mmCIF file of C-alpha atoms in Angstrom:
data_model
loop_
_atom_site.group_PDB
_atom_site.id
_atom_site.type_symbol
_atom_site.label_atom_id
_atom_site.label_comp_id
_atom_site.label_asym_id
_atom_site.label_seq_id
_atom_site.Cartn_x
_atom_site.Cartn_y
_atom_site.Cartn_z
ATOM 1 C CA UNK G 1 0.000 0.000 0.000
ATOM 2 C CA UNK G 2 2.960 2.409 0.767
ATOM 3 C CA UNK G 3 4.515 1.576 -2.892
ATOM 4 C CA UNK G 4 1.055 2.607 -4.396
ATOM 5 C CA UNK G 5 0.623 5.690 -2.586
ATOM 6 C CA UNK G 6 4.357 6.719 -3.246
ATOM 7 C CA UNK G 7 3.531 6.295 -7.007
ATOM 8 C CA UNK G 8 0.600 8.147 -6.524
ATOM 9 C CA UNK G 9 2.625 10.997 -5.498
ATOM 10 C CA UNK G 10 5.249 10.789 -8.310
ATOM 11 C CA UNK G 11 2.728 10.494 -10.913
ATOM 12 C CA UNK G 12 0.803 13.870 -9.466
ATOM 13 C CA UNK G 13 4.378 15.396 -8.783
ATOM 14 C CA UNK G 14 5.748 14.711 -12.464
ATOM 15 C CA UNK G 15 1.543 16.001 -13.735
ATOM 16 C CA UNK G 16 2.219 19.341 -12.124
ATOM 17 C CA UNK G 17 5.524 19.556 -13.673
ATOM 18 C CA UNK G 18 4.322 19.452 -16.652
ATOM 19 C CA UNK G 19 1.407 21.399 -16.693
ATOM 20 C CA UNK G 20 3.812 24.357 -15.099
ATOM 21 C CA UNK G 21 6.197 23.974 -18.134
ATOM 22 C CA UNK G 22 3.484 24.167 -20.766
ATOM 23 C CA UNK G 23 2.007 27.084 -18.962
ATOM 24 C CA UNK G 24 5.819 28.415 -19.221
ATOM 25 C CA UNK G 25 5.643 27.305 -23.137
ATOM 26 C CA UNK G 26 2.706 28.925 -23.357
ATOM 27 C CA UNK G 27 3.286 32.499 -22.006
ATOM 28 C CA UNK G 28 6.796 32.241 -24.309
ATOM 29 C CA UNK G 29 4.766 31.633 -27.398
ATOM 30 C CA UNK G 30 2.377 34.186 -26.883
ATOM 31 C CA UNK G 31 3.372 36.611 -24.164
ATOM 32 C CA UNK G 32 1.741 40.138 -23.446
ATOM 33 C CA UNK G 33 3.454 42.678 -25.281
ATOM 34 C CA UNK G 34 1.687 45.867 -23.467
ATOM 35 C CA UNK G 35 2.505 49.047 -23.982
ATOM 36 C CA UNK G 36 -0.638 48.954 -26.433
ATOM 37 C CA UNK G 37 -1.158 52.434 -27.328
ATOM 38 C CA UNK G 38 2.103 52.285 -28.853
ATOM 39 C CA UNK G 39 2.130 48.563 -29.980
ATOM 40 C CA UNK G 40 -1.436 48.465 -31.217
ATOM 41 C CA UNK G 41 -1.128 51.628 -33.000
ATOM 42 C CA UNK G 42 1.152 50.662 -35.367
ATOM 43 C CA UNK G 43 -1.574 48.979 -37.464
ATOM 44 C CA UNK G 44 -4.821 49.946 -35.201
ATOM 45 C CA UNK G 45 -4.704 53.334 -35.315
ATOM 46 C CA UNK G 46 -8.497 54.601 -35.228
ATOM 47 C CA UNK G 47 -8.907 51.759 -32.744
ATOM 48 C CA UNK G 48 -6.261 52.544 -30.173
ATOM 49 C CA UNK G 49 -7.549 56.385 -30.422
ATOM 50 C CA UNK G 50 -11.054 55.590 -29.902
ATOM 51 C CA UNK G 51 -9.948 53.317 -26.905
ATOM 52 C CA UNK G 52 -7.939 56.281 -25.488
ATOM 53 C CA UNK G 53 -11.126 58.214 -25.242
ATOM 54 C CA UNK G 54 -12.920 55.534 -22.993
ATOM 55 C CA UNK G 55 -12.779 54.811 -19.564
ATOM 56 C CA UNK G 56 -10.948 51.319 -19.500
ATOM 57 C CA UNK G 57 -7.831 53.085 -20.649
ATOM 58 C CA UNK G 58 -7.650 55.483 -17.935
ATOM 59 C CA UNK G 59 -9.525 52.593 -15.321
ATOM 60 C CA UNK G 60 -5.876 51.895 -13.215
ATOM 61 C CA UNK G 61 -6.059 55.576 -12.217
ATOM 62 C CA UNK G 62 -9.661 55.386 -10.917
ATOM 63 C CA UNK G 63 -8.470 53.577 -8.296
ATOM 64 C CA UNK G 64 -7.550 54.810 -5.234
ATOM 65 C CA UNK G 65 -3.903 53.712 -3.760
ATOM 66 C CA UNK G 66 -6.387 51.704 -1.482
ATOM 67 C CA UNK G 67 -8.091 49.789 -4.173
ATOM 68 C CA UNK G 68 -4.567 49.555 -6.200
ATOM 69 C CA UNK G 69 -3.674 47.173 -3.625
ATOM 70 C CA UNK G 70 -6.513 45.063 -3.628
ATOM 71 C CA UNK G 71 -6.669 41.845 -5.921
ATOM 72 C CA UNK G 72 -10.360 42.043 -6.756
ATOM 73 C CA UNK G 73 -9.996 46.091 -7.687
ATOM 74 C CA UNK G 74 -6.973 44.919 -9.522
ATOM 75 C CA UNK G 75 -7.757 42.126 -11.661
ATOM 76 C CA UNK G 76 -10.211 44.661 -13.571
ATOM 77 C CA UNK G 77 -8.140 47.281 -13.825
ATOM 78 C CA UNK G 78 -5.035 45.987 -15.390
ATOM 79 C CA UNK G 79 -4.534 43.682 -18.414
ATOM 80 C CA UNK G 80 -3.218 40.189 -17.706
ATOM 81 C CA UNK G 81 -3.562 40.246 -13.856
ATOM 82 C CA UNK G 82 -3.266 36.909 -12.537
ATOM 83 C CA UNK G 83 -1.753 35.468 -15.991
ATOM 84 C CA UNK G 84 1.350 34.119 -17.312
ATOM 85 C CA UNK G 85 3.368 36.912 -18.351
ATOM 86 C CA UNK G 86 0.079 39.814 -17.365
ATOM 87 C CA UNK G 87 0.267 42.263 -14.810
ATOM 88 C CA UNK G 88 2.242 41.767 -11.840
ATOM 89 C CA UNK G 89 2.248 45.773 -10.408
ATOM 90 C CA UNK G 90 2.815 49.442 -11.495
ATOM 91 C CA UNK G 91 6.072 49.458 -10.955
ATOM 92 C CA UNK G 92 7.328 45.614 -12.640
ATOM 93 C CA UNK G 93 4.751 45.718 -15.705
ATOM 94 C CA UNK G 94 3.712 49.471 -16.316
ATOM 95 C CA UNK G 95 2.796 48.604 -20.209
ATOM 96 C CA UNK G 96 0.087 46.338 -18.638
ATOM 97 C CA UNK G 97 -1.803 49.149 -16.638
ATOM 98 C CA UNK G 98 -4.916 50.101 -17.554
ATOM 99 C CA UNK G 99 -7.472 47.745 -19.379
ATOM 100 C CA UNK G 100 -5.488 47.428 -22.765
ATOM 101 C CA UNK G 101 -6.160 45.980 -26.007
ATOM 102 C CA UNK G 102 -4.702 42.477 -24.631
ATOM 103 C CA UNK G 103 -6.768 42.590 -21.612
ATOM 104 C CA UNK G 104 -9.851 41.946 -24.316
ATOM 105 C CA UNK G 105 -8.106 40.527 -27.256
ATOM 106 C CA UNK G 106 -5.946 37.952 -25.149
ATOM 107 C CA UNK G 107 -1.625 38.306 -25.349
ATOM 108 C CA UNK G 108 -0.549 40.066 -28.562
ATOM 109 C CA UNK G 109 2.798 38.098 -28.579
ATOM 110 C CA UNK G 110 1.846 35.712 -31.582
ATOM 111 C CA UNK G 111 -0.249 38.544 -33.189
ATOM 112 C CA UNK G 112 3.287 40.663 -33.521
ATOM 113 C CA UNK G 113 4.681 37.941 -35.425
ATOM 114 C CA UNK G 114 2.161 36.763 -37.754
ATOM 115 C CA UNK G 115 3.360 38.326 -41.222
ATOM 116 C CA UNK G 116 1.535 41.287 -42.262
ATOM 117 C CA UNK G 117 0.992 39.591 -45.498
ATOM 118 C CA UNK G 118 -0.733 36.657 -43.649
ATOM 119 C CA UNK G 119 -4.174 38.019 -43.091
ATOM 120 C CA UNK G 120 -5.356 34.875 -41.597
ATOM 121 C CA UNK G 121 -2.660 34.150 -39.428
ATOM 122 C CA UNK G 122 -3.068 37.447 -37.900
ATOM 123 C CA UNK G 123 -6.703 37.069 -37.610
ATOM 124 C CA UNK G 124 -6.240 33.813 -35.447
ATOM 125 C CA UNK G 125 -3.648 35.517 -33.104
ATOM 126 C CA UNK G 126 -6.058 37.801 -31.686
ATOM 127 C CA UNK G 127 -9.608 36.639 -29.763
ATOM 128 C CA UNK G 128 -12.901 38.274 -30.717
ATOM 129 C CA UNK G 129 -14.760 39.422 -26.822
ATOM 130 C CA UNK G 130 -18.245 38.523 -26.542
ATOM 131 C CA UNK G 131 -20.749 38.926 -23.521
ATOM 132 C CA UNK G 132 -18.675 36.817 -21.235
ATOM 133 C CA UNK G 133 -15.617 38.571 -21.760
ATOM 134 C CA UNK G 134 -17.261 41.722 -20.911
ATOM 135 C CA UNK G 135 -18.847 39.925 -17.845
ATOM 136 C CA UNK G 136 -15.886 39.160 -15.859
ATOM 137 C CA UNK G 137 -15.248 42.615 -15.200
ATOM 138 C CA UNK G 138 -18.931 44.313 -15.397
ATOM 139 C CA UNK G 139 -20.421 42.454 -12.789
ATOM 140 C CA UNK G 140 -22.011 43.883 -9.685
ATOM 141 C CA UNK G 141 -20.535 41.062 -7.185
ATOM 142 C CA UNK G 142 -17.540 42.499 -5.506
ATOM 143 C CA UNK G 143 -18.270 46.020 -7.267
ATOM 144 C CA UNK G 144 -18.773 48.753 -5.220
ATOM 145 C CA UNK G 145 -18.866 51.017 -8.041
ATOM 146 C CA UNK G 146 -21.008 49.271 -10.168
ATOM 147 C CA UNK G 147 -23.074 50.463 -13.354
ATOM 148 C CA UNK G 148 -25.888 48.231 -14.980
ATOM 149 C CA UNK G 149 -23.988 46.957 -17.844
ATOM 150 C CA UNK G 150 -25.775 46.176 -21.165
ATOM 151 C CA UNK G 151 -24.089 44.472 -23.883
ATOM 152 C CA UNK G 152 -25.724 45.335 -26.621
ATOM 153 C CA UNK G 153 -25.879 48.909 -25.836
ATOM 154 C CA UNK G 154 -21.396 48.745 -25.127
ATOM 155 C CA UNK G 155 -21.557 46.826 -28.423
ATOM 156 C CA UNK G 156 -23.436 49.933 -30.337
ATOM 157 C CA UNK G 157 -21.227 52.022 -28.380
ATOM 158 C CA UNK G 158 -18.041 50.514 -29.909
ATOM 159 C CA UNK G 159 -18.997 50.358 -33.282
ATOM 160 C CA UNK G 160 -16.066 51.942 -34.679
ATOM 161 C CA UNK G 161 -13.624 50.068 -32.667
ATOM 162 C CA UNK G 162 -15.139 47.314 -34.130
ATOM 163 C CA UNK G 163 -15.614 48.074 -37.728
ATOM 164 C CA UNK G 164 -12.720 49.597 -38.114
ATOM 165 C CA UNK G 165 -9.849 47.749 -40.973
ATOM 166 C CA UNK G 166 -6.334 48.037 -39.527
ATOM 167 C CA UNK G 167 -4.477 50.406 -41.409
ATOM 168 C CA UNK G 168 -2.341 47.816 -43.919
ATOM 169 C CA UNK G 169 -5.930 46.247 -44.221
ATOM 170 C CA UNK G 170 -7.509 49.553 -45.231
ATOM 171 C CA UNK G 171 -4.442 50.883 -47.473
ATOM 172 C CA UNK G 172 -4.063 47.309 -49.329
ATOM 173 C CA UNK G 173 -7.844 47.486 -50.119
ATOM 174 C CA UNK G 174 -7.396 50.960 -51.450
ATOM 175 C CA UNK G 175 -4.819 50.152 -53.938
ATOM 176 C CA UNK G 176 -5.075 48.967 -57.410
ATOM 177 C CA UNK G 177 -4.929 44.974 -57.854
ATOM 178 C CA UNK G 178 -0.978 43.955 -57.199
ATOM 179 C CA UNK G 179 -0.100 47.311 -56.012
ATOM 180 C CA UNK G 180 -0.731 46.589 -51.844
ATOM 181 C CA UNK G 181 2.338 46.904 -49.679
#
C-alpha cells in the first residue's frame, strides 16, 4: 500500500511539472506585449484612439492607492492580472496598466509575429470578446462602483472600434490589384 501511494505521489508530482512547463511554453509563445497604445497603433490606429477616449484606458487611475492594492480592484483594472506573463504591479509591468487591447483581445505576442501579409494568421492571433468577456469585469458582485452593464448597448457604443480595418488592411484594399504593400 505504501509503494502505491508513493507512485501516486510521483505520478501527481511529475503532472504538475508538466502542466507548469506548458504554462511556461505557453506564455513564451504568446506573451503580453503591453505598452498597447504604442504597440497596437502601429496597425490599429483609429482603434487605439477611440480606446484612449474611454474609460478602461484610464480605469488603473480610478483607483484609489487603497483599491490599487486590492486583488479584486486589480484584476479589472489591469490587463493580464493573474496570468502568465500579465500584470504583476505598477512598478514591474507598467505597459500592462490600464485595461489594454490584450486585456480583451488575449496576449498580442503571436499577433506581432504573424506576417503582415498573412491576413489569416493574424486574424487567429487575436480573440474576438463577446458577452462573457465583458462579464468578468462588469459584474455587480464584488463592485462597489457598479453600473448596470448592457451588452448590446457597449456593443453599439463601440462600433467603430469594431468596424474599423487596420491600417495595412484599409491601405491594401485601397490600392489597385498587385499594387498593396
Amino acid at each position: 500500500m505504501r509503494k502505491g501511494l508513493i507512485l501516486l505521489l510521483v505520478l501527481v508530482a511529475g503532472l504538475l511539472a508538466v502542466n507548469v512547463a506548458l504554462t511556461a511554453e505557453d506564455e513564451a509563445e504568446n506573451p503580453y506585449v503591453g505598452d498597447n497604445a504604442k504597440n497596437c497603433k502601429m496597425c490599429h490606429k483609429a482603434q487605439v484612439e477611440a480606446w484612449q477616449g474611454w474609460t478602461m484606458a484610464s480605469a488603473w487611475d480610478k483607483l484609489s492607492d487603497e483599491d490599487k492594492a486590492k486583488d479584486e480592484c486589480i484584476k479589472c483594472h489591469v490587463t493580464g492580472y493573474g496570468e502568465p506573463g500579465g500584470f504583476v504591479s505598477a512598478e514591474e509591468t507598467p505597459g500592462l496598466v490600464g485595461v489594454q487591447c490584450e486585456a480583451c483581445h488575449g496576449p498580442a505576442g503571436k499577433h506581432m509575429k504573424a506576417p503582415l501579409t498573412d491576413k489569416e494568421a493574424r486574424k487567429s492571433t487575436v480573440e474576438m470578446p463577446d458577452e462573457a468577456t465583458c462579464t468578468v469585469c462588469h459584474q455587480e458582485e464584488g463592485n462597489p462602483n457598479f453600473k448596470p452593464f448592457k451588452y448590446d448597448e457597449a456593443v453599439k457604443a463601440l462600433a467603430d472600434h469594431l468596424n474599423e480595418a487596420p491600417a495595412e488592411e484599409a491601405e491594401a484594399e485601397a490600392a489597385p490589384e498587385g499594387e498593396a504593400g
